[in-house]
Coordinates of C-alpha atoms in Angstrom, one line a residue:
X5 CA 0.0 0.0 0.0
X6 CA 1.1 3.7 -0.8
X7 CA 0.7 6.8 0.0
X8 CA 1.7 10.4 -1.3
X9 CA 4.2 11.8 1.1
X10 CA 5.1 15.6 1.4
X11 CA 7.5 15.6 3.7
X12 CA 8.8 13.7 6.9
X13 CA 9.9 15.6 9.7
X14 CA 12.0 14.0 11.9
X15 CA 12.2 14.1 16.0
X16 CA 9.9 17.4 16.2
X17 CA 8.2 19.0 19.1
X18 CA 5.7 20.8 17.8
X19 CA 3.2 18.4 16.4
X20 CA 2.1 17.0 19.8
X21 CA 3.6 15.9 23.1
X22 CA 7.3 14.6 23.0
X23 CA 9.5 13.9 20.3
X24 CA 7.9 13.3 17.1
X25 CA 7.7 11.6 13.9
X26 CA 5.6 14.0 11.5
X27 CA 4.1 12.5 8.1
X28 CA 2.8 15.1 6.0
X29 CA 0.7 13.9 3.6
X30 CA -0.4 15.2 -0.2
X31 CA -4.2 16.6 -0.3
X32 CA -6.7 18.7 1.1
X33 CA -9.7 20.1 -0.2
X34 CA -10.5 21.9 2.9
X35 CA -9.0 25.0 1.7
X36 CA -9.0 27.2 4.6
X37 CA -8.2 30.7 4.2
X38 CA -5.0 31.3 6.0
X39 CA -4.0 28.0 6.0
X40 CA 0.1 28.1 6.6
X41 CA 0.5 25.0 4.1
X42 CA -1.6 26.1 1.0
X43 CA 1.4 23.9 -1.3
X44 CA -0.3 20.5 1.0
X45 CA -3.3 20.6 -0.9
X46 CA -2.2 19.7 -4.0
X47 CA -2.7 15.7 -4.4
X48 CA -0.1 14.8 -6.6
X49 CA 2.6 16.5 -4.8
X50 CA 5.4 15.3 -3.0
X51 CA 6.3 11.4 -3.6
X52 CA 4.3 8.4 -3.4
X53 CA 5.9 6.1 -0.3
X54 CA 5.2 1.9 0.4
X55 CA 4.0 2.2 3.8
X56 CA 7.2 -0.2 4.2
X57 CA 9.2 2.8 3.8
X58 CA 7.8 4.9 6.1
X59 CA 7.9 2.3 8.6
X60 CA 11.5 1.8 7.9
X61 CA 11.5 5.7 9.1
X62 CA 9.5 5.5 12.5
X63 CA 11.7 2.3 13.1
X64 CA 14.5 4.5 13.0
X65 CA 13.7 7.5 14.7
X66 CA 11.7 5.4 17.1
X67 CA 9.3 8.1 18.1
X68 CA 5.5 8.5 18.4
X69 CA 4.5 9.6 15.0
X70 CA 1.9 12.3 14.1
X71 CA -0.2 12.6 10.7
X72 CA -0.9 16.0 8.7
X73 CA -1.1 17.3 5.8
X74 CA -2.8 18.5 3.7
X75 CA -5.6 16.0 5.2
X76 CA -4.3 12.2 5.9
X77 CA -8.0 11.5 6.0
X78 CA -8.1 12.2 2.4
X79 CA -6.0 8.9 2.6
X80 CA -8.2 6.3 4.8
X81 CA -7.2 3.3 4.1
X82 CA -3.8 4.1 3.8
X83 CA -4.1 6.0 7.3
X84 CA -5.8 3.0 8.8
X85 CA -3.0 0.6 7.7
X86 CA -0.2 2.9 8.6
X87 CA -1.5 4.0 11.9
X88 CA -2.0 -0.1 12.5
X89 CA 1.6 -0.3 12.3
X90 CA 2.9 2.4 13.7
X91 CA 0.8 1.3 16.9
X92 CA 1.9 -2.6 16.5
X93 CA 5.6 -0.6 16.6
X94 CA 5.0 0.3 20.2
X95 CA 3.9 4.0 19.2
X96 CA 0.9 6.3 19.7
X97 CA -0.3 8.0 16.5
X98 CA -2.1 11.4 16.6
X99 CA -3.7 12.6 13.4
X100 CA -4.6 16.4 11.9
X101 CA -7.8 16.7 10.0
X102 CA -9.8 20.0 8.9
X103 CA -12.8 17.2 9.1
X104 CA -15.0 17.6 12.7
X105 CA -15.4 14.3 14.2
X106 CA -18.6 14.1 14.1
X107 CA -18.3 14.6 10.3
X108 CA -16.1 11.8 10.6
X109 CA -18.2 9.8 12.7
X110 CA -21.0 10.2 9.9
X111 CA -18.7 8.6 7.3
X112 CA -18.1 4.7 7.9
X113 CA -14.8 5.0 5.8
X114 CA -13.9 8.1 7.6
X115 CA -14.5 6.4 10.9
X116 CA -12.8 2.7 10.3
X117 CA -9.3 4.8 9.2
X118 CA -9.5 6.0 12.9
X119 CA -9.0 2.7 14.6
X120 CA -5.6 3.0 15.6
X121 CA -5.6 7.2 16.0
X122 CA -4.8 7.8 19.8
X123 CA -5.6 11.2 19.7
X124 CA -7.0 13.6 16.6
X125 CA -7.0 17.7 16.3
X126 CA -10.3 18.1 14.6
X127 CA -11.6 20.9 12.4
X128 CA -10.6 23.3 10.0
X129 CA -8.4 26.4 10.4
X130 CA -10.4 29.2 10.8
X131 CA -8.4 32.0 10.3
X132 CA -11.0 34.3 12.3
X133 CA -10.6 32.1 15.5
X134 CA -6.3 32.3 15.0
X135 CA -4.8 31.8 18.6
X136 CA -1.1 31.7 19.0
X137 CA -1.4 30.2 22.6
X138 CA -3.3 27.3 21.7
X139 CA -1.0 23.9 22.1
X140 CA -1.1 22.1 19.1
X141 CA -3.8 23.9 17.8
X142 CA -4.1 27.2 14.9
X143 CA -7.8 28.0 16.0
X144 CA -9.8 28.0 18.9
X145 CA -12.6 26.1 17.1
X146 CA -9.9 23.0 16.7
X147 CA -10.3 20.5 19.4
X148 CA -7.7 17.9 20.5
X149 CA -9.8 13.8 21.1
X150 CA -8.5 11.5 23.1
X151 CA -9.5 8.3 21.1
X152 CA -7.7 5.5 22.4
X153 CA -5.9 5.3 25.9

């Protein structure tokens, strides 16, 4: 299985608690205005990765691994596999979506790709609601859900 990869950010802090694997992934038709990563939403950038790969990287770095994008959910069965392994790898997977979840919980493909998603930061970036001392968050309308413990 593949997936379109932007980038991979290695051991950051900024993406949720603790060291970090970051997995940026290709696509987003959210759109939000303001958005700080407008060149995500393009779906056929960056490089299409075997989830093999990838692995190969979280192995190595050995850190809990965080999902963004553009929109990983854009990618569900390719997030569902990954986050499967990543958590079979002894890690905790958080995941970045401009999708609500109760959007997501409406959606039976949206919902089974969150399986294995510890914890998600929901909703769009509203550029309106733009709060600089939110953790982990752009906008105050964002919320971060526990999923699994």
């Amino acid at each position: 299985m593949k997936i379109r990869v932007l980038d991979i950010v290695r051991g950051t802090t900024v993406d949720g608690p603790g060291f970090r694997t970051s997995i940026y992934c290709a696509g987003c038709r959210h759109a939000c205005p303001g958005c700080h990563n407008p060149q995500s939403w393009d779906f056929s950038g960056g490089v299409e990765m075997d989830l093999d790969e990838i692995m190969e990287i979280v192995r190595e770095e050995d850190f809990d691994v965080t999902l963004s994008g553009g929109d990983p959910l854009y990618h569900p069965e390719a997030v569902r596999e990954l986050s499967r392994r990543v958590v079979d790898a002894g890690h905790k997977v958080w995941l970045y979506t401009g999708f609500t979840i109760e959007e997501i919980e409406s959606d039976p493909r949206l919902a089974d790709a969150l399986e294995f998603i510890d914890t998600i930061v929901d909703g769009p970036y509203v550029e309106a609601l733009r709060d600089t001392d939110l953790l982990f968050r752009g906008s105050s309308n964002q919320r971060i859900i526990p999923l699994r413990q």
